[in-house]
Every structure is written in structure tokens, then in C-alpha cells.
Short mmCIF file of C-alpha atoms in Angstrom, two decimals:
data_model
loop_
_atom_site.label_atom_id
_atom_site.label_comp_id
_atom_site.label_asym_id
_atom_site.label_seq_id
_atom_site.Cartn_x
_atom_site.Cartn_y
_atom_site.Cartn_z
CA UNK D 1 -13.11 -7.42 -59.61
CA UNK D 2 -14.80 -7.02 -56.25
CA UNK D 3 -18.47 -5.93 -56.16
CA UNK D 4 -20.36 -4.72 -53.09
CA UNK D 5 -24.12 -4.55 -52.36
CA UNK D 6 -25.83 -1.17 -51.99
CA UNK D 7 -26.21 -1.30 -48.20
CA UNK D 8 -22.49 -1.94 -47.68
CA UNK D 9 -21.54 0.90 -50.05
CA UNK D 10 -23.94 3.21 -48.22
CA UNK D 11 -22.22 2.34 -44.93
CA UNK D 12 -18.77 3.01 -46.41
CA UNK D 13 -19.78 6.37 -47.90
CA UNK D 14 -22.00 7.47 -45.04
CA UNK D 15 -24.99 8.21 -47.27
CA UNK D 16 -28.42 6.65 -47.76
CA UNK D 17 -29.01 3.58 -49.90
CA UNK D 18 -31.32 5.65 -52.10
CA UNK D 19 -28.47 8.09 -52.80
CA UNK D 20 -26.14 5.19 -53.64
CA UNK D 21 -28.62 3.74 -56.15
CA UNK D 22 -29.14 7.17 -57.74
CA UNK D 23 -25.38 7.72 -58.10
CA UNK D 24 -24.87 4.21 -59.47
CA UNK D 25 -27.62 4.63 -62.07
CA UNK D 26 -25.98 7.91 -63.12
CA UNK D 27 -22.70 6.03 -63.73
CA UNK D 28 -20.72 7.65 -60.92
CA UNK D 29 -19.36 4.28 -59.70
CA UNK D 30 -18.54 2.75 -63.05
CA UNK D 31 -20.13 -0.34 -64.48
CA UNK D 32 -22.67 -1.87 -62.13
CA UNK D 33 -24.28 -5.24 -62.39
CA UNK D 34 -27.26 -7.10 -61.00
CA UNK D 35 -27.69 -10.52 -59.46
CA UNK D 36 -30.83 -12.51 -58.88
CA UNK D 37 -31.89 -12.50 -55.24
CA UNK D 38 -34.76 -12.14 -52.80
CA UNK D 39 -34.34 -8.37 -52.35
CA UNK D 40 -34.09 -5.31 -54.53
CA UNK D 41 -36.26 -4.31 -57.41
CA UNK D 42 -37.88 -7.23 -59.13
CA UNK D 43 -35.88 -9.61 -56.94
CA UNK D 44 -32.58 -8.31 -58.33
CA UNK D 45 -29.64 -7.10 -56.21
CA UNK D 46 -27.58 -4.11 -57.41
CA UNK D 47 -23.81 -4.65 -57.08
CA UNK D 48 -21.30 -1.80 -57.28
CA UNK D 49 -17.60 -2.26 -58.19
CA UNK D 50 -15.18 -1.51 -55.33
CA UNK D 51 -12.80 0.09 -57.81
CA UNK D 52 -15.45 2.69 -58.66
CA UNK D 53 -15.67 4.05 -55.11
CA UNK D 54 -13.62 7.03 -53.88
CA UNK D 55 -10.15 6.15 -52.57
CA UNK D 56 -10.94 6.73 -48.87
CA UNK D 57 -13.89 4.33 -49.10
CA UNK D 58 -11.73 1.68 -50.76
CA UNK D 59 -9.11 1.96 -48.01
CA UNK D 60 -11.79 1.76 -45.31
CA UNK D 61 -13.18 -1.39 -46.88
CA UNK D 62 -9.77 -3.00 -47.13
CA UNK D 63 -8.99 -2.16 -43.51
CA UNK D 64 -12.25 -3.78 -42.41
CA UNK D 65 -11.73 -6.83 -44.57
CA UNK D 66 -8.10 -7.40 -43.61
CA UNK D 67 -7.50 -11.02 -42.78
CA UNK D 68 -4.31 -10.68 -40.75
CA UNK D 69 -2.08 -13.65 -41.49
CA UNK D 70 -2.14 -16.10 -38.63
CA UNK D 71 1.07 -17.16 -36.96
CA UNK D 72 1.92 -19.79 -34.43
CA UNK D 73 4.95 -17.79 -33.28
CA UNK D 74 5.01 -17.13 -29.54
CA UNK D 75 5.45 -13.38 -29.10
CA UNK D 76 5.00 -13.38 -25.34
CA UNK D 77 8.65 -12.51 -24.74
CA UNK D 78 8.26 -9.25 -26.68
CA UNK D 79 7.16 -5.98 -25.16
CA UNK D 80 3.65 -4.68 -25.76
CA UNK D 81 5.08 -1.94 -28.02
CA UNK D 82 6.89 -4.58 -30.10
CA UNK D 83 3.74 -6.69 -30.45
CA UNK D 84 1.79 -3.57 -31.44
CA UNK D 85 4.42 -2.74 -34.07
CA UNK D 86 4.12 -6.22 -35.58
CA UNK D 87 0.32 -5.98 -35.59
CA UNK D 88 0.33 -2.59 -37.37
CA UNK D 89 2.68 -3.78 -40.10
CA UNK D 90 0.77 -7.02 -40.65
CA UNK D 91 -2.45 -5.01 -41.06
CA UNK D 92 -0.82 -2.76 -43.69
CA UNK D 93 0.55 -5.77 -45.58
CA UNK D 94 -2.81 -7.55 -45.55
CA UNK D 95 -4.61 -4.44 -46.85
CA UNK D 96 -1.96 -4.02 -49.56
CA UNK D 97 -2.24 -7.64 -50.70
CA UNK D 98 -6.04 -7.34 -50.88
CA UNK D 99 -5.82 -4.04 -52.79
CA UNK D 100 -3.42 -5.53 -55.33
CA UNK D 101 -5.77 -8.42 -56.05
CA UNK D 102 -8.80 -6.14 -56.48
CA UNK D 103 -7.44 -3.01 -58.16
CA UNK D 104 -4.92 -4.18 -60.74
CA UNK D 105 -7.29 -4.49 -63.70
CA UNK D 106 -4.53 -4.67 -66.32
CA UNK D 107 -2.39 -1.95 -64.74
CA UNK D 108 1.19 -2.46 -63.60
CA UNK D 109 1.80 -3.48 -60.01
CA UNK D 110 4.06 -0.45 -59.56
CA UNK D 111 1.17 1.84 -60.44
CA UNK D 112 -1.20 -0.04 -58.12
CA UNK D 113 1.35 0.08 -55.29
CA UNK D 114 1.85 3.84 -55.69
CA UNK D 115 -1.91 4.33 -55.63
CA UNK D 116 -2.26 2.23 -52.48
CA UNK D 117 0.50 4.16 -50.71
CA UNK D 118 -1.11 7.48 -51.68
CA UNK D 119 -4.49 6.36 -50.36
CA UNK D 120 -2.99 4.93 -47.16
CA UNK D 121 -0.99 8.07 -46.52
CA UNK D 122 -4.10 10.19 -47.03
CA UNK D 123 -5.86 8.19 -44.32
CA UNK D 124 -2.78 7.82 -42.07
CA UNK D 125 -0.47 10.83 -42.53
CA UNK D 126 1.65 9.68 -39.58
CA UNK D 127 2.43 6.32 -41.22
CA UNK D 128 5.35 7.48 -43.43
CA UNK D 129 4.72 4.59 -45.82
CA UNK D 130 6.50 4.16 -49.15
CA UNK D 131 6.53 1.53 -51.91
CA UNK D 132 10.09 0.36 -51.02
CA UNK D 133 9.00 0.03 -47.38
CA UNK D 134 6.06 -2.16 -48.41
CA UNK D 135 8.33 -4.42 -50.43
CA UNK D 136 10.88 -4.63 -47.58
CA UNK D 137 8.19 -5.60 -45.07
CA UNK D 138 6.73 -8.14 -47.50
CA UNK D 139 10.13 -9.79 -48.04
CA UNK D 140 10.92 -9.82 -44.31
CA UNK D 141 7.56 -11.33 -43.38
CA UNK D 142 7.69 -14.08 -46.02
CA UNK D 143 11.25 -15.04 -45.09
CA UNK D 144 11.28 -14.56 -41.34
CA UNK D 145 7.70 -14.44 -40.09
CA UNK D 146 6.17 -11.79 -37.78
CA UNK D 147 9.33 -11.17 -35.74
CA UNK D 148 11.15 -10.07 -38.88
CA UNK D 149 8.80 -7.07 -39.08
CA UNK D 150 10.38 -5.49 -36.01
CA UNK D 151 12.59 -2.49 -36.60
CA UNK D 152 15.84 -3.83 -35.17
CA UNK D 153 17.86 -0.68 -35.71
CA UNK D 154 19.69 0.00 -32.48
CA UNK D 155 18.45 -3.34 -31.10
CA UNK D 156 20.49 -5.77 -33.11
CA UNK D 157 22.64 -6.68 -30.10
CA UNK D 158 19.97 -6.24 -27.44
CA UNK D 159 20.69 -8.47 -24.48
CA UNK D 160 24.35 -8.88 -25.41
CA UNK D 161 27.10 -7.22 -23.43
CA UNK D 162 30.64 -6.04 -23.99
CA UNK D 163 31.52 -6.37 -20.30
CA UNK D 164 33.82 -9.34 -19.55
CA UNK D 165 32.24 -11.70 -17.04
CA UNK D 166 34.98 -11.48 -14.40
CA UNK D 167 34.97 -7.67 -14.49
CA UNK D 168 31.19 -7.70 -14.24
CA UNK D 169 31.39 -9.95 -11.18
CA UNK D 170 33.80 -7.50 -9.56
CA UNK D 171 31.40 -4.64 -10.32
CA UNK D 172 28.49 -6.61 -8.81
CA UNK D 173 30.41 -7.43 -5.63
CA UNK D 174 31.17 -3.74 -5.18
CA UNK D 175 27.75 -2.39 -6.09
CA UNK D 176 25.52 -4.94 -4.37
CA UNK D 177 26.64 -4.30 -0.82
CA UNK D 178 25.44 -2.19 2.08
CA UNK D 179 28.38 0.16 1.51
CA UNK D 180 26.03 1.70 -1.11
CA UNK D 181 28.84 2.72 -3.45
CA UNK D 182 27.74 4.76 -6.44
CA UNK D 183 27.84 3.39 -9.97
CA UNK D 184 30.78 5.61 -10.89
CA UNK D 185 32.76 4.56 -7.81
CA UNK D 186 32.33 0.90 -8.73
CA UNK D 187 33.19 1.54 -12.37
CA UNK D 188 36.35 3.44 -11.45
CA UNK D 189 37.40 0.60 -9.13
CA UNK D 190 36.99 -1.87 -12.03
CA UNK D 191 39.13 0.37 -14.25
CA UNK D 192 41.83 0.58 -11.57
CA UNK D 193 41.81 -3.19 -11.20
CA UNK D 194 42.06 -3.65 -14.97
CA UNK D 195 44.89 -1.12 -15.19
CA UNK D 196 46.93 -2.96 -12.55
CA UNK D 197 46.40 -6.23 -14.43
CA UNK D 198 47.14 -4.69 -17.85
CA UNK D 199 43.55 -5.22 -19.04
CA UNK D 200 42.37 -1.65 -19.32
CA UNK D 201 41.71 -2.20 -23.03
CA UNK D 202 39.01 -4.75 -22.07
CA UNK D 203 36.96 -2.29 -20.01
CA UNK D 204 34.06 -0.81 -22.03
CA UNK D 205 32.42 2.53 -21.28
CA UNK D 206 30.61 3.15 -18.00
CA UNK D 207 27.33 3.20 -19.93
CA UNK D 208 27.87 -0.48 -20.82
CA UNK D 209 28.00 -1.31 -17.11
CA UNK D 210 25.01 0.92 -16.44
CA UNK D 211 22.88 -0.72 -19.16
CA UNK D 212 23.71 -4.21 -17.93
CA UNK D 213 22.91 -3.21 -14.36
CA UNK D 214 19.53 -1.86 -15.46
CA UNK D 215 18.80 -5.18 -17.19
CA UNK D 216 19.91 -7.50 -14.42
CA UNK D 217 19.15 -5.70 -11.13
CA UNK D 218 15.50 -5.38 -10.16
CA UNK D 219 14.49 -2.78 -7.59
CA UNK D 220 13.67 -5.25 -4.82
CA UNK D 221 17.07 -6.94 -5.13
CA UNK D 222 18.86 -3.60 -5.02
CA UNK D 223 17.01 -2.56 -1.87
CA UNK D 224 17.71 -5.87 -0.12
CA UNK D 225 21.43 -6.02 -0.95
CA UNK D 226 22.25 -2.31 -0.71
CA UNK D 227 19.96 -1.16 2.11
CA UNK D 228 19.37 -4.32 4.10
CA UNK D 229 16.50 -6.61 5.04
CA UNK D 230 14.72 -4.02 7.16
CA UNK D 231 14.47 -1.59 4.23
CA UNK D 232 13.40 -4.45 1.95
CA UNK D 233 10.65 -5.48 4.39
CA UNK D 234 9.46 -1.89 4.56
CA UNK D 235 9.71 -0.91 0.89
CA UNK D 236 9.64 -3.98 -1.34
CA UNK D 237 8.52 -7.16 0.42
CA UNK D 238 5.20 -8.61 -0.76
CA UNK D 239 2.41 -8.63 1.79
CA UNK D 240 -1.20 -9.67 2.17
CA UNK D 241 -3.68 -6.96 2.99
CA UNK D 242 -6.36 -8.00 5.42
CA UNK D 243 -9.94 -7.53 4.25
CA UNK D 244 -11.40 -5.10 6.76
CA UNK D 245 -14.92 -5.67 5.51
CA UNK D 246 -14.62 -9.30 6.61
CA UNK D 247 -13.90 -8.28 10.21
CA UNK D 248 -16.80 -7.47 12.53
CA UNK D 249 -16.74 -4.27 14.61
CA UNK D 250 -15.29 -4.90 18.06
CA UNK D 251 -13.38 -8.03 17.02
CA UNK D 252 -9.93 -6.41 16.75
CA UNK D 253 -8.57 -3.41 18.63
CA UNK D 254 -5.29 -1.80 17.55
CA UNK D 255 -3.21 0.03 20.16
CA UNK D 256 -0.64 2.72 19.49
CA UNK D 257 0.86 5.96 20.81
CA UNK D 258 1.31 9.42 19.34
CA UNK D 259 3.17 12.38 20.83
CA UNK D 260 1.01 15.46 20.52
CA UNK D 261 2.90 18.42 19.07
CA UNK D 262 1.69 20.88 21.69
CA UNK D 263 3.19 22.12 24.94
CA UNK D 264 1.46 21.26 28.22
CA UNK D 265 2.23 21.19 31.93
CA UNK D 266 2.37 17.91 33.88
CA UNK D 267 1.46 17.38 37.54
CA UNK D 268 5.00 18.38 38.60
CA UNK D 269 4.86 21.67 36.71
CA UNK D 270 7.22 20.55 33.95
CA UNK D 271 6.61 21.63 30.35
CA UNK D 272 6.16 18.51 28.24
CA UNK D 273 4.74 17.24 24.98
CA UNK D 274 1.91 14.94 26.11
CA UNK D 275 1.38 11.49 24.64
CA UNK D 276 -1.91 10.16 23.33
CA UNK D 277 -2.48 6.41 23.70
CA UNK D 278 -5.40 5.05 21.69
CA UNK D 279 -7.31 1.85 21.07
CA UNK D 280 -8.81 1.87 17.58
CA UNK D 281 -11.35 -0.59 16.22
CA UNK D 282 -9.79 -2.26 13.18
CA UNK D 283 -12.94 -2.57 11.08
CA UNK D 284 -14.44 0.89 11.55
CA UNK D 285 -11.38 3.07 12.47
CA UNK D 286 -13.40 4.16 15.51
CA UNK D 287 -11.34 5.33 18.48
CA UNK D 288 -12.82 3.22 21.29
CA UNK D 289 -10.42 4.18 24.08
CA UNK D 290 -7.74 6.79 24.76
CA UNK D 291 -5.56 8.30 27.45
CA UNK D 292 -3.29 11.35 27.70
CA UNK D 293 -0.08 10.97 29.75
CA UNK D 294 3.36 12.49 30.07
CA UNK D 295 4.94 9.40 28.52
CA UNK D 296 3.74 6.15 26.93
CA UNK D 297 3.72 3.32 29.44
CA UNK D 298 1.76 0.30 30.54
CA UNK D 299 -0.47 2.52 32.65
CA UNK D 300 -1.49 4.63 29.64
CA UNK D 301 -2.20 1.51 27.63
CA UNK D 302 -4.22 0.05 30.49
CA UNK D 303 -6.20 3.28 30.71
CA UNK D 304 -7.03 3.23 26.97
CA UNK D 305 -7.92 -0.46 27.16
CA UNK D 306 -10.04 0.09 30.25
CA UNK D 307 -11.99 2.89 28.60
CA UNK D 308 -12.81 0.59 25.69
CA UNK D 309 -13.39 -2.64 27.61
CA UNK D 310 -15.62 -1.05 30.27
CA UNK D 311 -17.81 0.75 27.75
CA UNK D 312 -20.95 -1.41 27.34
CA UNK D 313 -21.28 -0.22 23.73
CA UNK D 314 -17.75 -1.39 22.82
CA UNK D 315 -16.81 -4.34 25.04
CA UNK D 316 -13.82 -6.69 25.01
CA UNK D 317 -12.35 -7.71 21.62
CA UNK D 318 -11.17 -11.13 20.49
CA UNK D 319 -7.81 -9.86 19.23
CA UNK D 320 -5.56 -6.98 20.21
CA UNK D 321 -2.88 -5.73 17.84
CA UNK D 322 0.06 -4.13 19.60
CA UNK D 323 3.26 -2.32 18.89
CA UNK D 324 6.45 -4.03 20.02
CA UNK D 325 7.34 -1.15 22.33
CA UNK D 326 8.27 -2.00 25.92
CA UNK D 327 5.07 -0.55 27.33
CA UNK D 328 3.07 -3.02 25.27
CA UNK D 329 5.19 -6.08 25.91
CA UNK D 330 5.29 -5.65 29.66
CA UNK D 331 4.10 -8.71 31.50
CA UNK D 332 1.14 -6.88 32.97
CA UNK D 333 -0.36 -6.31 29.56
CA UNK D 334 0.75 -9.01 27.14
CA UNK D 335 1.39 -11.98 29.35
CA UNK D 336 4.16 -14.53 29.52
CA UNK D 337 5.43 -16.05 26.30
CA UNK D 338 4.48 -13.19 23.99
CA UNK D 339 7.87 -11.52 23.98
CA UNK D 340 11.06 -11.83 25.98
CA UNK D 341 11.92 -8.92 28.22
CA UNK D 342 14.33 -8.08 31.01
CA UNK D 343 11.45 -7.01 33.25
CA UNK D 344 11.91 -8.40 36.79
CA UNK D 345 8.24 -9.21 36.93
CA UNK D 346 8.63 -11.51 33.95
CA UNK D 347 11.54 -13.48 35.38
CA UNK D 348 10.12 -13.95 38.85
CA UNK D 349 6.52 -14.83 37.98
CA UNK D 350 6.69 -17.88 35.82
CA UNK D 351 3.05 -18.85 36.28
CA UNK D 352 1.22 -15.56 36.51
CA UNK D 353 -1.80 -15.26 34.27
CA UNK D 354 -1.86 -11.82 32.70
CA UNK D 355 -4.64 -9.62 31.51
CA UNK D 356 -4.52 -11.36 28.14
CA UNK D 357 -5.00 -14.79 29.66
CA UNK D 358 -7.81 -13.62 31.95
CA UNK D 359 -9.77 -12.08 29.08
CA UNK D 360 -8.89 -14.83 26.57
CA UNK D 361 -7.42 -12.38 24.10
CA UNK D 362 -5.26 -13.20 21.11
CA UNK D 363 -2.25 -10.88 20.82
CA UNK D 364 -0.66 -9.83 17.52
CA UNK D 365 2.59 -7.88 17.71
CA UNK D 366 3.64 -5.74 14.77
CA UNK D 367 7.10 -6.24 13.34
CA UNK D 368 9.58 -4.04 15.25
CA UNK D 369 10.22 -0.69 13.56
CA UNK D 370 7.98 -1.73 10.68
CA UNK D 371 5.35 1.00 10.18
CA UNK D 372 3.17 -0.99 7.76
CA UNK D 373 2.14 -3.22 10.66
CA UNK D 374 0.19 -0.41 12.29
CA UNK D 375 -0.36 1.93 9.37
CA UNK D 376 -4.10 2.17 9.98
CA UNK D 377 -3.50 4.00 13.27
CA UNK D 378 -0.49 6.04 12.16
CA UNK D 379 -2.41 7.44 9.20
CA UNK D 380 -5.11 8.64 11.58
CA UNK D 381 -2.43 10.25 13.78
CA UNK D 382 -1.39 12.45 10.85
CA UNK D 383 -4.95 13.76 10.76
CA UNK D 384 -4.86 14.36 14.52
CA UNK D 385 -1.68 16.37 14.04
CA UNK D 386 -3.17 18.52 11.29
CA UNK D 387 -6.60 19.08 12.80
CA UNK D 388 -6.08 18.94 16.54
CA UNK D 389 -2.51 19.96 17.35
CA UNK D 390 -2.36 22.86 14.91
CA UNK D 391 -5.48 24.40 16.43
CA UNK D 392 -3.63 25.28 19.68
CA UNK D 393 -1.52 28.37 20.32
CA UNK D 394 0.93 26.06 22.07
CA UNK D 395 1.62 24.13 18.84
CA UNK D 396 5.34 23.27 18.60
CA UNK D 397 5.63 21.64 15.17
CA UNK D 398 6.42 18.01 14.44
CA UNK D 399 9.87 18.71 13.00
CA UNK D 400 12.46 21.45 13.62
CA UNK D 401 11.77 23.05 10.25
CA UNK D 402 8.05 23.23 11.13
CA UNK D 403 8.60 24.72 14.57
CA UNK D 404 6.97 28.16 15.06
CA UNK D 405 9.36 31.01 15.78
CA UNK D 406 7.67 31.63 19.13
CA UNK D 407 8.04 28.00 20.29
CA UNK D 408 10.55 28.86 22.99
CA UNK D 409 8.38 31.70 24.28
CA UNK D 410 5.44 29.28 24.42
CA UNK D 411 7.41 26.88 26.60
CA UNK D 412 8.44 29.60 29.05
CA UNK D 413 4.96 31.01 29.72
CA UNK D 414 3.43 28.12 31.69
CA UNK D 415 0.39 30.18 32.61
CA UNK D 416 -0.93 29.85 29.07
CA UNK D 417 -0.35 26.11 28.78
CA UNK D 418 -2.94 23.39 29.34
CA UNK D 419 -2.59 20.81 32.08
CA UNK D 420 -2.76 17.11 31.24
CA UNK D 421 -6.41 16.81 32.42
CA UNK D 422 -7.29 19.79 30.22
CA UNK D 423 -5.53 18.23 27.23
CA UNK D 424 -7.43 15.00 27.90
CA UNK D 425 -10.70 16.93 27.94
CA UNK D 426 -10.01 18.60 24.57
CA UNK D 427 -8.73 15.36 23.05
CA UNK D 428 -11.95 13.64 24.10
CA UNK D 429 -14.06 16.41 22.56
CA UNK D 430 -12.12 16.09 19.30
CA UNK D 431 -12.29 12.29 19.13
CA UNK D 432 -15.98 11.99 19.98
CA UNK D 433 -17.28 14.89 17.90
CA UNK D 434 -14.80 15.09 15.00
CA UNK D 435 -12.69 12.00 14.41
CA UNK D 436 -15.38 9.40 15.07
CA UNK D 437 -18.04 11.41 13.17
CA UNK D 438 -16.12 12.40 10.03
CA UNK D 439 -17.05 10.54 6.80
CA UNK D 440 -14.16 8.26 5.87
CA UNK D 441 -12.91 7.69 2.32
CA UNK D 442 -11.54 4.18 2.93
CA UNK D 443 -12.57 1.68 0.27
CA UNK D 444 -14.62 -0.37 2.74
CA UNK D 445 -16.22 2.61 4.49
CA UNK D 446 -18.60 3.73 1.72
CA UNK D 447 -18.26 7.37 2.74
CA UNK D 448 -19.66 6.72 6.24
CA UNK D 449 -18.10 7.84 9.50
CA UNK D 450 -16.46 5.33 11.88
CA UNK D 451 -19.41 5.59 14.26
CA UNK D 452 -21.93 5.04 11.47
CA UNK D 453 -20.14 1.90 10.27
CA UNK D 454 -19.97 0.63 13.86
CA UNK D 455 -23.69 1.21 14.40
CA UNK D 456 -24.58 -0.40 11.07
CA UNK D 457 -22.50 -3.56 11.55
CA UNK D 458 -22.27 -4.18 15.30
CA UNK D 459 -24.98 -6.84 14.95
CA UNK D 460 -22.44 -9.07 13.15
CA UNK D 461 -20.74 -9.96 16.45
CA UNK D 462 -22.17 -10.05 19.99
CA UNK D 463 -20.49 -7.54 22.28
CA UNK D 464 -18.29 -9.35 24.83
CA UNK D 465 -19.13 -8.11 28.31
CA UNK D 466 -16.98 -8.64 31.43
CA UNK D 467 -18.07 -7.58 34.91
CA UNK D 468 -16.98 -4.00 35.47
CA UNK D 469 -15.42 -4.75 38.89
CA UNK D 470 -13.46 -7.66 37.43
CA UNK D 471 -12.23 -5.47 34.59
CA UNK D 472 -11.27 -2.72 36.98
CA UNK D 473 -9.19 -5.16 38.97
CA UNK D 474 -7.56 -6.68 35.90
CA UNK D 475 -6.69 -3.30 34.43
CA UNK D 476 -5.07 -1.97 37.57
CA UNK D 477 -1.36 -1.41 37.00
CA UNK D 478 1.35 -3.20 38.94
CA UNK D 479 3.10 -1.01 41.48
CA UNK D 480 6.51 -0.15 40.05
CA UNK D 481 6.47 -3.36 38.00
CA UNK D 482 8.18 -5.55 40.59
CA UNK D 483 7.57 -8.01 43.42
CA UNK D 484 7.29 -6.91 47.07
CA UNK D 485 8.31 -8.76 50.25
CA UNK D 486 5.71 -9.02 53.02
CA UNK D 487 7.39 -7.65 56.16
CA UNK D 488 6.22 -7.67 59.77
CA UNK D 489 5.10 -4.09 59.35
CA UNK D 490 3.22 -4.92 56.16
CA UNK D 491 4.01 -4.09 52.53
CA UNK D 492 5.83 -0.83 51.88
CA UNK D 493 4.73 0.88 48.66
CA UNK D 494 5.66 4.47 47.74
CA UNK D 495 7.03 5.02 51.26
CA UNK D 496 3.76 3.97 52.90
CA UNK D 497 2.88 0.72 54.70
CA UNK D 498 -0.21 -1.37 53.92
CA UNK D 499 -1.42 -4.12 56.24
CA UNK D 500 -4.22 -6.61 56.80
CA UNK D 501 -4.50 -9.86 58.75
CA UNK D 502 -4.47 -11.80 55.47
CA UNK D 503 -0.75 -10.97 55.17
CA UNK D 504 0.20 -12.91 58.36
CA UNK D 505 0.55 -16.21 56.59
CA UNK D 506 2.67 -14.59 53.83
CA UNK D 507 5.40 -13.04 56.02
CA UNK D 508 8.73 -13.08 54.19
CA UNK D 509 7.15 -14.12 50.89
CA UNK D 510 7.07 -12.26 47.56
CA UNK D 511 3.78 -10.85 46.34
CA UNK D 512 2.47 -8.71 43.51
CA UNK D 513 0.83 -5.38 44.19
CA UNK D 514 -1.77 -3.67 42.05
CA UNK D 515 -3.38 -0.33 42.73
CA UNK D 516 -6.24 1.92 41.69
CA UNK D 517 -4.80 5.11 40.23
CA UNK D 518 -7.76 7.06 41.63
CA UNK D 519 -7.57 5.62 45.16
CA UNK D 520 -4.29 5.21 47.08
CA UNK D 521 -6.04 4.21 50.31
CA UNK D 522 -5.65 0.50 49.58
CA UNK D 523 -3.64 -1.90 47.42
CA UNK D 524 -4.59 -5.25 45.90
CA UNK D 525 -2.23 -8.11 46.72
CA UNK D 526 -1.72 -11.25 44.60
CA UNK D 527 0.45 -14.31 45.01
CA UNK D 528 3.08 -14.94 42.28
CA UNK D 529 0.78 -17.63 40.80
CA UNK D 530 -1.86 -14.95 40.17
CA UNK D 531 -4.28 -15.88 42.95
CA UNK D 532 -5.85 -12.98 44.82
CA UNK D 533 -4.94 -12.47 48.50
CA UNK D 534 -6.72 -9.38 49.77
CA UNK D 535 -7.52 -5.70 49.33
CA UNK D 536 -5.08 -4.28 51.87
CA UNK D 537 -5.72 -0.84 53.42
CA UNK D 538 -3.02 1.68 54.24
CA UNK D 539 -1.87 1.76 57.87
CA UNK D 540 -2.91 4.82 59.79
CA UNK D 541 -0.12 7.38 60.13
CA UNK D 542 1.36 7.96 63.59
#
């Protein structure tokens, strides 16, 4: 018979040790005994029989004292639910074995077992335990080990299949293709094939095919084979996420475009949806440069880059991350060797050093039509749409179903529409005072705004400065993106001739022309190898 000291009984019953001793001395726990020791009255230790305690206390003790049988069986191939099921049943068996050894006291095992089940059920009403169940578990465990404790009802043939291998291969060939046939279409095709070959009796139910498909086809495989590599790259391919906190402010600028969902009027009086081109600092999400134009192009990108690069507080980055759109991969911006293009300027100027080479920038192009490559900017564009675009009466909606009913009326009344310079003004107000100042919830932002993070961490990397005049020259766009021939009358650009004495020695040769968007009175001429020739003024009219 098992005896427990007073302190342990007090813990089981949730009462004081003094109350336990009082109850024991009054005979409420049955026959107690004493052992010699270094505690208790007169050096004696009171011991109380486990069998004399209330049933709930006995069950609690047994649960705590369970020594779950050890097993060397590898259960790693089982599900967590299956391992939990085995663990629960082993715990019940261990408690039952311990109770039998302690509580029999001359009684029949059947009586002891019924008593254990009653006590266990009282403590665990959801267990649905019975004496036959205990004996069945005990027999299964002793004969088959822990795995035998699993309830195999409905799982006896798990992993097996009734689908003949050749019919399954036919189903796979049909289902795993970019035709994207439905399960039922593939199943019906298999049945038709079997019927023609007098094997219809071998075709199991469609659910048999469905269950096997669920076992064998993982989601990534289905996307790759049914939707193609592009969808797989976008939806299922593994990727490494760059640690923003490890990048210093100003080290990486990300460029992208966004069409504003408002109506505006361009310089020719046409109603358009203007485009916003931005340069965003990768670490801080700070917009460091932007431009508003009637369409995304190299000029708009140059303008956004110029705004960032010429700002003494921002400077020139080490890396620029670009979209693969044509405006970004033009020779003027990205340089030779970054991406093939059919641009005449690329073919004719094999040795021209581009803006990238001049500023010693590293260029990273995002994967074409792969939004994850520039998600940091595109997520911010959604905020621009919600906060900026929707605040204008000329809002047009970003999809047909979101288009206001008066959208057509808005387009027709040009007098109420903003011009591109006005849109640029309001965009600048929004970016400087709202976007760059709003606390950000990104995991590496600590609730600070983009500007606050920039100010706090800009010391991590010296700002790269380039002479403003040099930058201005480098950021000038190429006139019409082509080479010009030096004629006797000079160089004809936009219907106007430009001439200087420096062009004499280049008569008949091809040159590059750059221009200042704010000053058409002169052009800047370069040889095809990139060397500067002269700032050439326009010839006087008449």
C-alpha cells in the first residue's frame, strides 16, 4: 500500500498541513502510520495511505506520478494529432497500472478497474473510457507498441490506392498541364478511355482520384505545371527577403511609376491621367525624388533621379533598383550591357558611358512582370491612391467598377481640372508633409516616420556628393533618343539649327545631343564615345 507524507497530501487536497494532521488523527484517511525521521513531532513523520484519500485526489496523484513507458519507436512520420493520441492513451494506461498496484488490497481486479474508470471519468468526462477499452489498449500496446494505440478505423488502408497505375498516369498527364482541365473533366476522360478499352470495371470512383491527387500534388507543383513558371515565380517560389535594417539610408534608391487616378490637363490641353515617377530610399521608405508627367519615360525618371541626387541632404546612392520597363532600360539611364534593347542609341554608341557609369552606380533590375521585385514601392502607391487621389473632385477610380458616375462629366469640364504643374505642386505637398512624415508600421521602422528613420541613421553612411553642374549635365535627357549628323548649317533639333565653331571639325559626323528641359537656347553636344564637344547655342532666326 502506498503512503504519502502530510505535505504531499495537503498539496493534493488543497488544504493546510495542520488540517491534514487533524483529519488523519480523527481517522478520516484510514490507518495512518509513523516513520522515524528528522521532522515531525518527536522526530516522527506521519504517513497517510493513498487509498484513504478521496477519489479525485487519488487520480491527481496517479496522473502526476505516471511514468509513461519509454519507447524507441520513431513516430516522426505520424501527424501531431496521432502522436498526441498515442501520448494520451499511454498516460491513461500508466495511471491504470499504477492504480491497480496500489488499490487492489484483496479486491478483484474487475472491481478495481471499474473504480478506476469511474474516477477517471469523473475527472475527464470527455474521455469516454470503459473497462473493455482499457483492456483493448493494454493488449494492443503490449503486442504492438505505441503505434498499435492509434485508432485505425477508416485509416486501415491509408496511403493505398484503388486507381490502376496506367490510368493514374493518364489522369496526371491531363490534369498537370497548362490547359487547366478540371478534375471532373480529367476523370471523365479516363472513364471514356477505359470504356473504349473494355476496362471500365477497373475505374474507381472520382473521389479515389481526388484523394490520390490531394496526397501526391503539392500546391507549388500544381501552380508550376498548370499555370506556368511565371505564376510559380509570383505565387510559390521561395525567396530571400533582404534585411532593410542592415542597409544604410541613401545606399539604395528604388525607382517606379504610378498612374494617378485623377484627371488633369497637359500642356497641349488634352485630358490625361498623369503619371508619378518616384525614387524611394530602400531603408527608410522615404520618397527622395519625384516627377509628374503625362507618361512615364526616361525624362521623368531623370527628373526624379535629379531631384534626389542634387539634394545635398540625400545625395547619390550606391545602388539603384529599377523596373524593367523601357523607360528604365534606355541607354541614357541604365548604360550599355544592362539590358538589350532596340533603341538606335544603343546600337550606334558602343562605347558611350552612361549616367550609371559616370556615377559608379550598381543597377538591379526587377524580374519582368514580377511585382514582388518592387513591392516596397507598389505598396506605398496603394496608400497614395487612397489618400491623395481620392481627395480630388477629379478622381476617376482605379478600376471600371470603382469609377464615379460623374467621371465623364469630369473629363469634359477642363476648366475644373488641374494642370500638370499644379498636380506636381500638390503631389509635393503630400509627399513632404504626409507620406514622409507618417509613422510607419514596418517591422524595422519601430513606429517612426520615413524622415525620422533617415535622420536617425544617416550617420551610418557618408552622403555621396557630386558637383551640381556635373549632375545637371549628366541628367539632361538625350534629344529624341537618337544620333544627329553635323551639317554645314549646324545641328537641326526640333526644327531649329544650333551652331558653334567647335562643330567645324565634326562636319558629316554623328553626335549625341543633350538638352536642358528648362532652357532651349542651347544644346550640349557629345561625341559617340561620350566625350564632351561644346555647349552649342541656337542660331539666330532670320
